[in-house]
Amino acid sequence: PPEPSDGLRVRWHALSLTFDETTLNRLVERLVESIPDLQDLKIHVRPGELSASLVVHRFGVPLSAKATLSQLRLKDGFLAFLLDKVQALSFIPIPDQLLSYLVQKAPRGLLTYYGDDRIMVVNLARWMPPGIDLSLERTVFWEGALTLEFGYGSYDLTQVLEGTRED
């Protein structure tokens, strides 16, 4: 069992969350709505594979691209994933400069790209409740759905239980 912690926390073990493609796409849409030049970002989930397709406008020219994503990690509000394959028109490799361009167009601090390792990191802190501690142990890709399996985790209820009350 998890060790007792300071504060008012609820803890869990073996929490699984499943997101269908429709829900994932709505979440991604909200995430990237503030990135100019990026349109039609869609997530596709197949057994054993997660991919994203998008249209990037560079110098006024639309470029369709598809990326296969793997090795998802979630830690301290940051979602990281490996870009296994990034291609335009299903066969032209996308240069790292285009990925860096997208990071530059994103709001400050939202995206970080490590080109040498082909890792993209998304800062989810804005959308995650403060005080939540999640440990992603495994990701399962189904037909049309993604399941995130978390290990031990907790949520600090101090603000909820001791926050200001209107009497």
PDB file of C-alpha atoms in Angstrom, residues 8 158-167:
ATOM      1  CA  LEU A   8      -5.324  15.867   2.842  1.00  0.00           C
ATOM      2  CA  THR A 158      -6.558  20.618   0.886  1.00  0.00           C
ATOM      3  CA  GLN A 159      -7.945  23.463  -1.228  1.00  0.00           C
ATOM      4  CA  VAL A 160     -11.273  21.684  -1.606  1.00  0.00           C
ATOM      5  CA  LEU A 161     -11.674  20.810   2.068  1.00  0.00           C
ATOM      6  CA  GLU A 162     -10.073  23.844   3.671  1.00  0.00           C
ATOM      7  CA  GLY A 163     -10.616  26.470   1.004  1.00  0.00           C
ATOM      8  CA  THR A 164     -12.646  29.571   1.622  1.00  0.00           C
ATOM      9  CA  ARG A 165     -16.314  28.965   2.220  1.00  0.00           C
ATOM     10  CA  GLU A 166     -19.187  31.302   1.812  1.00  0.00           C
ATOM     11  CA  ASP A 167     -21.431  30.850   4.851  1.00  0.00           C
TER      12      ASP A 167
END
